[in-house]
Amino acid sequence: MKIFILSGLVVLLALIASSFIQNPKAQSITRGKEVYTANCQGCHMDNGAGVEDAFPPLAKSDYLMKDPKRAITIILKGQHEEITVNGKVYHNLMPEQSYLPDEEIADVVNYITNSWGNKYKEFITPAMVKAKRN
């Protein structure tokens, strides 16, 4: 009986402790919001809606969510080709943001792929960004 109570107490303490510790993806998303505000919001707006006929939306974006890892390459190398997002064609170029560190790029990709109705289960890491940078 004492072992049962003790093991139950250990489980309870572990649950309480885990509720105070954010997982790495949640921490990345939080940091990514700051990166987005400083580097992306001017064109894609604070709600990710973009600017019609100028800057494509990131919110509920079929283009973004079809291949979320492609966002890493776009941030690193820019976007120079015509793209179609949610049925609308966009011609404007996006300059590269390769000056951003790998961690900030990973964080902002985690943020945009998990905000405004977007849901992406995978966790983008700085190592994934580094691999695309080379």
Short mmCIF file of N, CA and C in Angstrom, two decimals:
data_model
loop_
_atom_site.label_atom_id
_atom_site.label_comp_id
_atom_site.label_asym_id
_atom_site.label_seq_id
_atom_site.Cartn_x
_atom_site.Cartn_y
_atom_site.Cartn_z
N MET A 1 0.82 -1.20 0.00
CA MET A 1 0.00 0.00 0.00
C MET A 1 0.86 1.26 0.00
N LYS A 2 1.94 1.25 0.82
CA LYS A 2 2.82 2.42 0.87
C LYS A 2 3.50 2.65 -0.48
N ILE A 3 3.87 1.57 -1.16
CA ILE A 3 4.51 1.70 -2.46
C ILE A 3 3.54 2.31 -3.47
N PHE A 4 2.29 1.90 -3.43
CA PHE A 4 1.28 2.43 -4.33
C PHE A 4 1.09 3.93 -4.10
N ILE A 5 1.00 4.34 -2.86
CA ILE A 5 0.83 5.76 -2.54
C ILE A 5 2.06 6.55 -2.96
N LEU A 6 3.24 6.00 -2.68
CA LEU A 6 4.48 6.68 -3.05
C LEU A 6 4.61 6.83 -4.56
N SER A 7 4.29 5.77 -5.31
CA SER A 7 4.39 5.86 -6.77
C SER A 7 3.35 6.83 -7.33
N GLY A 8 2.18 6.88 -6.72
CA GLY A 8 1.16 7.83 -7.14
C GLY A 8 1.61 9.26 -6.89
N LEU A 9 2.28 9.48 -5.77
CA LEU A 9 2.80 10.80 -5.44
C LEU A 9 3.89 11.22 -6.43
N VAL A 10 4.75 10.27 -6.81
CA VAL A 10 5.81 10.56 -7.78
C VAL A 10 5.20 10.96 -9.12
N VAL A 11 4.18 10.23 -9.55
CA VAL A 11 3.50 10.55 -10.81
C VAL A 11 2.87 11.93 -10.74
N LEU A 12 2.23 12.23 -9.63
CA LEU A 12 1.59 13.53 -9.46
C LEU A 12 2.62 14.65 -9.51
N LEU A 13 3.73 14.49 -8.83
CA LEU A 13 4.78 15.50 -8.84
C LEU A 13 5.36 15.68 -10.24
N ALA A 14 5.52 14.58 -10.97
CA ALA A 14 6.04 14.67 -12.34
C ALA A 14 5.07 15.44 -13.23
N LEU A 15 3.77 15.20 -13.07
CA LEU A 15 2.78 15.93 -13.87
C LEU A 15 2.80 17.42 -13.55
N ILE A 16 2.91 17.74 -12.28
CA ILE A 16 2.95 19.15 -11.87
C ILE A 16 4.20 19.82 -12.44
N ALA A 17 5.34 19.15 -12.32
CA ALA A 17 6.60 19.70 -12.83
C ALA A 17 6.54 19.91 -14.35
N SER A 18 5.97 18.93 -15.05
CA SER A 18 5.92 19.05 -16.52
C SER A 18 5.01 20.18 -16.96
N SER A 19 4.03 20.53 -16.16
CA SER A 19 3.15 21.63 -16.54
C SER A 19 3.85 22.98 -16.44
N PHE A 20 4.95 23.04 -15.68
CA PHE A 20 5.70 24.28 -15.55
C PHE A 20 6.85 24.39 -16.56
N ILE A 21 7.14 23.31 -17.25
CA ILE A 21 8.24 23.31 -18.21
C ILE A 21 7.66 23.25 -19.61
N GLN A 22 7.95 24.27 -20.44
CA GLN A 22 7.48 24.24 -21.82
C GLN A 22 8.32 23.28 -22.63
N ASN A 23 7.70 22.67 -23.62
CA ASN A 23 8.46 21.80 -24.51
C ASN A 23 9.26 22.67 -25.49
N PRO A 24 10.30 22.09 -26.11
CA PRO A 24 11.15 22.88 -27.01
C PRO A 24 10.39 23.52 -28.16
N LYS A 25 9.40 22.84 -28.72
CA LYS A 25 8.65 23.41 -29.83
C LYS A 25 7.87 24.64 -29.38
N ALA A 26 7.24 24.57 -28.22
CA ALA A 26 6.49 25.71 -27.71
C ALA A 26 7.41 26.89 -27.45
N GLN A 27 8.60 26.63 -26.93
CA GLN A 27 9.57 27.70 -26.70
C GLN A 27 10.00 28.32 -28.03
N SER A 28 10.22 27.48 -29.03
CA SER A 28 10.62 27.95 -30.36
C SER A 28 9.53 28.84 -30.96
N ILE A 29 8.29 28.43 -30.85
CA ILE A 29 7.17 29.21 -31.38
C ILE A 29 7.11 30.58 -30.70
N THR A 30 7.33 30.60 -29.39
CA THR A 30 7.32 31.87 -28.66
C THR A 30 8.43 32.80 -29.16
N ARG A 31 9.63 32.25 -29.32
CA ARG A 31 10.74 33.06 -29.86
C ARG A 31 10.46 33.47 -31.30
N GLY A 32 9.85 32.56 -32.07
CA GLY A 32 9.56 32.82 -33.47
C GLY A 32 8.63 33.99 -33.67
N LYS A 33 7.73 34.20 -32.74
CA LYS A 33 6.83 35.35 -32.84
C LYS A 33 7.63 36.65 -32.81
N GLU A 34 8.67 36.71 -31.98
CA GLU A 34 9.51 37.90 -31.91
C GLU A 34 10.28 38.10 -33.23
N VAL A 35 10.79 37.00 -33.79
CA VAL A 35 11.51 37.07 -35.06
C VAL A 35 10.56 37.54 -36.16
N TYR A 36 9.35 37.00 -36.16
CA TYR A 36 8.34 37.38 -37.15
C TYR A 36 8.03 38.88 -37.04
N THR A 37 7.81 39.34 -35.84
CA THR A 37 7.47 40.75 -35.63
C THR A 37 8.58 41.67 -36.16
N ALA A 38 9.81 41.28 -35.94
CA ALA A 38 10.95 42.12 -36.34
C ALA A 38 11.27 42.03 -37.84
N ASN A 39 10.96 40.89 -38.48
CA ASN A 39 11.46 40.68 -39.84
C ASN A 39 10.40 40.40 -40.91
N CYS A 40 9.22 39.99 -40.52
CA CYS A 40 8.24 39.50 -41.50
C CYS A 40 6.92 40.28 -41.48
N GLN A 41 6.59 40.79 -40.32
CA GLN A 41 5.28 41.41 -40.11
C GLN A 41 5.03 42.60 -41.03
N GLY A 42 6.06 43.33 -41.39
CA GLY A 42 5.89 44.50 -42.25
C GLY A 42 5.22 44.17 -43.58
N CYS A 43 5.47 42.99 -44.11
CA CYS A 43 4.87 42.58 -45.38
C CYS A 43 3.69 41.62 -45.18
N HIS A 44 3.86 40.67 -44.29
CA HIS A 44 2.84 39.63 -44.12
C HIS A 44 1.80 39.97 -43.04
N MET A 45 1.93 41.13 -42.42
CA MET A 45 1.00 41.68 -41.44
C MET A 45 1.01 40.90 -40.12
N ASP A 46 0.51 41.54 -39.07
CA ASP A 46 0.56 40.92 -37.74
C ASP A 46 -0.33 39.69 -37.64
N ASN A 47 -1.33 39.60 -38.48
CA ASN A 47 -2.23 38.44 -38.44
C ASN A 47 -1.91 37.42 -39.53
N GLY A 48 -0.80 37.60 -40.23
CA GLY A 48 -0.39 36.66 -41.27
C GLY A 48 -1.22 36.73 -42.55
N ALA A 49 -2.09 37.72 -42.66
CA ALA A 49 -3.00 37.81 -43.81
C ALA A 49 -2.32 38.33 -45.07
N GLY A 50 -1.11 38.89 -44.96
CA GLY A 50 -0.44 39.45 -46.13
C GLY A 50 -1.14 40.70 -46.62
N VAL A 51 -0.79 41.11 -47.82
CA VAL A 51 -1.41 42.27 -48.46
C VAL A 51 -1.87 41.81 -49.83
N GLU A 52 -3.16 41.90 -50.08
CA GLU A 52 -3.73 41.42 -51.33
C GLU A 52 -2.99 42.00 -52.54
N ASP A 53 -2.69 41.13 -53.48
CA ASP A 53 -2.00 41.46 -54.73
C ASP A 53 -0.54 41.91 -54.54
N ALA A 54 -0.03 41.84 -53.31
CA ALA A 54 1.36 42.25 -53.09
C ALA A 54 2.15 41.17 -52.34
N PHE A 55 1.72 40.87 -51.14
CA PHE A 55 2.43 39.92 -50.29
C PHE A 55 1.49 38.80 -49.88
N PRO A 56 1.85 37.56 -50.16
CA PRO A 56 0.93 36.45 -49.92
C PRO A 56 0.66 36.21 -48.44
N PRO A 57 -0.51 35.67 -48.16
CA PRO A 57 -0.83 35.35 -46.77
C PRO A 57 -0.03 34.14 -46.30
N LEU A 58 0.26 34.14 -45.03
CA LEU A 58 0.82 32.96 -44.36
C LEU A 58 -0.28 32.26 -43.57
N ALA A 59 -1.28 33.02 -43.17
CA ALA A 59 -2.41 32.47 -42.42
C ALA A 59 -3.22 31.54 -43.33
N LYS A 60 -3.45 30.35 -42.86
CA LYS A 60 -4.22 29.35 -43.61
C LYS A 60 -3.75 29.25 -45.05
N SER A 61 -2.44 29.26 -45.24
CA SER A 61 -1.83 29.28 -46.56
C SER A 61 -1.63 27.87 -47.10
N ASP A 62 -2.29 27.55 -48.21
CA ASP A 62 -2.10 26.23 -48.82
C ASP A 62 -0.67 26.07 -49.32
N TYR A 63 -0.08 27.13 -49.83
CA TYR A 63 1.29 27.07 -50.35
C TYR A 63 2.29 26.76 -49.22
N LEU A 64 2.17 27.46 -48.12
CA LEU A 64 3.06 27.24 -46.98
C LEU A 64 2.89 25.84 -46.42
N MET A 65 1.67 25.42 -46.23
CA MET A 65 1.43 24.16 -45.53
C MET A 65 1.59 22.93 -46.43
N LYS A 66 1.65 23.13 -47.75
CA LYS A 66 1.90 22.00 -48.64
C LYS A 66 3.30 21.45 -48.42
N ASP A 67 4.25 22.32 -48.14
CA ASP A 67 5.64 21.93 -47.90
C ASP A 67 6.27 22.92 -46.92
N PRO A 68 5.95 22.81 -45.63
CA PRO A 68 6.45 23.79 -44.65
C PRO A 68 7.97 23.94 -44.63
N LYS A 69 8.71 22.88 -44.94
CA LYS A 69 10.17 22.99 -44.93
C LYS A 69 10.68 23.90 -46.05
N ARG A 70 9.86 24.08 -47.08
CA ARG A 70 10.23 24.99 -48.17
C ARG A 70 10.40 26.42 -47.64
N ALA A 71 9.72 26.75 -46.56
CA ALA A 71 9.84 28.09 -45.97
C ALA A 71 11.28 28.37 -45.53
N ILE A 72 12.00 27.34 -45.11
CA ILE A 72 13.40 27.52 -44.73
C ILE A 72 14.19 28.05 -45.93
N THR A 73 14.03 27.39 -47.06
CA THR A 73 14.76 27.78 -48.28
C THR A 73 14.35 29.18 -48.74
N ILE A 74 13.07 29.49 -48.65
CA ILE A 74 12.60 30.82 -49.07
C ILE A 74 13.21 31.90 -48.18
N ILE A 75 13.27 31.66 -46.89
CA ILE A 75 13.87 32.64 -45.98
C ILE A 75 15.37 32.78 -46.28
N LEU A 76 16.04 31.67 -46.53
CA LEU A 76 17.48 31.70 -46.78
C LEU A 76 17.84 32.30 -48.14
N LYS A 77 17.06 31.98 -49.17
CA LYS A 77 17.45 32.35 -50.54
C LYS A 77 16.50 33.33 -51.21
N GLY A 78 15.39 33.63 -50.56
CA GLY A 78 14.41 34.53 -51.14
C GLY A 78 13.45 33.78 -52.05
N GLN A 79 12.43 34.48 -52.52
CA GLN A 79 11.44 33.92 -53.43
C GLN A 79 11.44 34.80 -54.67
N HIS A 80 11.80 34.22 -55.82
CA HIS A 80 11.94 35.01 -57.04
C HIS A 80 10.98 34.59 -58.14
N GLU A 81 10.18 33.59 -57.86
CA GLU A 81 9.27 33.07 -58.88
C GLU A 81 7.83 33.37 -58.51
N GLU A 82 7.00 33.36 -59.53
CA GLU A 82 5.56 33.50 -59.32
C GLU A 82 5.07 32.31 -58.51
N ILE A 83 4.22 32.59 -57.54
CA ILE A 83 3.62 31.52 -56.74
C ILE A 83 2.11 31.74 -56.66
N THR A 84 1.41 30.66 -56.40
CA THR A 84 -0.04 30.73 -56.21
C THR A 84 -0.35 30.32 -54.79
N VAL A 85 -1.01 31.21 -54.07
CA VAL A 85 -1.37 30.97 -52.68
C VAL A 85 -2.87 31.13 -52.54
N ASN A 86 -3.51 30.06 -52.09
CA ASN A 86 -4.96 30.07 -51.90
C ASN A 86 -5.69 30.56 -53.15
N GLY A 87 -5.19 30.14 -54.31
CA GLY A 87 -5.83 30.45 -55.58
C GLY A 87 -5.46 31.79 -56.19
N LYS A 88 -4.65 32.59 -55.52
CA LYS A 88 -4.23 33.90 -56.05
C LYS A 88 -2.76 33.84 -56.44
N VAL A 89 -2.44 34.48 -57.55
CA VAL A 89 -1.07 34.51 -58.05
C VAL A 89 -0.36 35.73 -57.49
N TYR A 90 0.88 35.51 -57.02
CA TYR A 90 1.73 36.58 -56.49
C TYR A 90 3.02 36.64 -57.29
N HIS A 91 3.41 37.85 -57.69
CA HIS A 91 4.59 38.04 -58.53
C HIS A 91 5.74 38.71 -57.78
N ASN A 92 5.48 39.34 -56.66
CA ASN A 92 6.53 40.09 -55.96
C ASN A 92 7.61 39.16 -55.44
N LEU A 93 8.82 39.67 -55.44
CA LEU A 93 9.90 38.87 -54.91
C LEU A 93 10.04 39.11 -53.42
N MET A 94 10.55 38.11 -52.74
CA MET A 94 10.88 38.24 -51.32
C MET A 94 12.40 38.17 -51.21
N PRO A 95 13.02 39.17 -50.64
CA PRO A 95 14.47 39.13 -50.52
C PRO A 95 14.91 38.07 -49.52
N GLU A 96 16.09 37.58 -49.74
CA GLU A 96 16.61 36.58 -48.80
C GLU A 96 16.82 37.21 -47.43
N GLN A 97 16.74 36.36 -46.43
CA GLN A 97 16.94 36.78 -45.05
C GLN A 97 18.06 35.92 -44.43
N SER A 98 19.05 35.59 -45.24
CA SER A 98 20.10 34.66 -44.82
C SER A 98 20.96 35.20 -43.69
N TYR A 99 20.84 36.47 -43.38
CA TYR A 99 21.57 37.06 -42.26
C TYR A 99 21.04 36.56 -40.92
N LEU A 100 19.81 36.01 -40.91
CA LEU A 100 19.25 35.50 -39.67
C LEU A 100 19.98 34.22 -39.25
N PRO A 101 20.24 34.05 -37.97
CA PRO A 101 20.87 32.81 -37.49
C PRO A 101 19.93 31.61 -37.68
N ASP A 102 20.52 30.43 -37.75
CA ASP A 102 19.75 29.20 -37.95
C ASP A 102 18.62 29.06 -36.93
N GLU A 103 18.91 29.36 -35.67
CA GLU A 103 17.88 29.22 -34.63
C GLU A 103 16.70 30.15 -34.88
N GLU A 104 16.96 31.38 -35.30
CA GLU A 104 15.86 32.32 -35.55
C GLU A 104 15.03 31.88 -36.75
N ILE A 105 15.66 31.35 -37.77
CA ILE A 105 14.90 30.86 -38.92
C ILE A 105 14.04 29.67 -38.51
N ALA A 106 14.61 28.75 -37.76
CA ALA A 106 13.82 27.60 -37.28
C ALA A 106 12.65 28.09 -36.44
N ASP A 107 12.92 29.04 -35.56
CA ASP A 107 11.87 29.56 -34.68
C ASP A 107 10.74 30.22 -35.47
N VAL A 108 11.09 31.04 -36.47
CA VAL A 108 10.04 31.73 -37.22
C VAL A 108 9.26 30.74 -38.08
N VAL A 109 9.90 29.72 -38.60
CA VAL A 109 9.16 28.71 -39.37
C VAL A 109 8.23 27.94 -38.44
N ASN A 110 8.68 27.61 -37.24
CA ASN A 110 7.78 26.96 -36.28
C ASN A 110 6.61 27.87 -35.93
N TYR A 111 6.87 29.17 -35.82
CA TYR A 111 5.80 30.11 -35.51
C TYR A 111 4.77 30.21 -36.64
N ILE A 112 5.23 30.44 -37.87
CA ILE A 112 4.28 30.66 -38.96
C ILE A 112 3.52 29.38 -39.33
N THR A 113 4.13 28.22 -39.10
CA THR A 113 3.43 26.97 -39.43
C THR A 113 2.54 26.48 -38.30
N ASN A 114 2.48 27.24 -37.21
CA ASN A 114 1.62 26.88 -36.08
C ASN A 114 0.83 28.08 -35.58
N SER A 115 0.54 29.02 -36.47
CA SER A 115 -0.23 30.22 -36.12
C SER A 115 -1.32 30.45 -37.15
N TRP A 116 -2.31 31.24 -36.78
CA TRP A 116 -3.36 31.71 -37.69
C TRP A 116 -4.10 30.57 -38.40
N GLY A 117 -4.32 29.48 -37.73
CA GLY A 117 -5.03 28.36 -38.34
C GLY A 117 -4.12 27.31 -38.95
N ASN A 118 -2.81 27.56 -39.01
CA ASN A 118 -1.86 26.57 -39.51
C ASN A 118 -1.49 25.62 -38.37
N LYS A 119 -1.37 24.34 -38.69
CA LYS A 119 -0.97 23.32 -37.70
C LYS A 119 0.03 22.39 -38.36
N TYR A 120 1.26 22.39 -37.86
CA TYR A 120 2.30 21.52 -38.39
C TYR A 120 2.92 20.77 -37.22
N LYS A 121 2.85 19.45 -37.28
CA LYS A 121 3.29 18.63 -36.14
C LYS A 121 4.80 18.58 -36.00
N GLU A 122 5.52 18.63 -37.11
CA GLU A 122 6.97 18.47 -37.04
C GLU A 122 7.63 19.69 -36.39
N PHE A 123 8.74 19.46 -35.75
CA PHE A 123 9.52 20.51 -35.09
C PHE A 123 10.70 20.86 -35.98
N ILE A 124 10.75 22.08 -36.46
CA ILE A 124 11.86 22.54 -37.29
C ILE A 124 13.01 22.92 -36.36
N THR A 125 14.19 22.39 -36.64
CA THR A 125 15.35 22.62 -35.78
C THR A 125 16.40 23.47 -36.49
N PRO A 126 17.28 24.10 -35.72
CA PRO A 126 18.39 24.84 -36.33
C PRO A 126 19.25 23.95 -37.23
N ALA A 127 19.40 22.68 -36.88
CA ALA A 127 20.19 21.76 -37.71
C ALA A 127 19.55 21.59 -39.10
N MET A 128 18.23 21.59 -39.17
CA MET A 128 17.54 21.50 -40.45
C MET A 128 17.81 22.74 -41.30
N VAL A 129 17.86 23.89 -40.65
CA VAL A 129 18.15 25.14 -41.35
C VAL A 129 19.61 25.11 -41.85
N LYS A 130 20.51 24.71 -40.99
CA LYS A 130 21.92 24.65 -41.36
C LYS A 130 22.14 23.76 -42.57
N ALA A 131 21.44 22.63 -42.61
CA ALA A 131 21.56 21.70 -43.75
C ALA A 131 21.11 22.34 -45.06
N LYS A 132 20.10 23.20 -45.01
CA LYS A 132 19.61 23.88 -46.22
C LYS A 132 20.48 25.08 -46.58
N ARG A 133 21.17 25.62 -45.60
CA ARG A 133 22.02 26.79 -45.82
C ARG A 133 23.23 26.42 -46.68
N ASN A 134 23.71 25.22 -46.52
CA ASN A 134 24.93 24.79 -47.24
C ASN A 134 24.67 24.31 -48.63
#
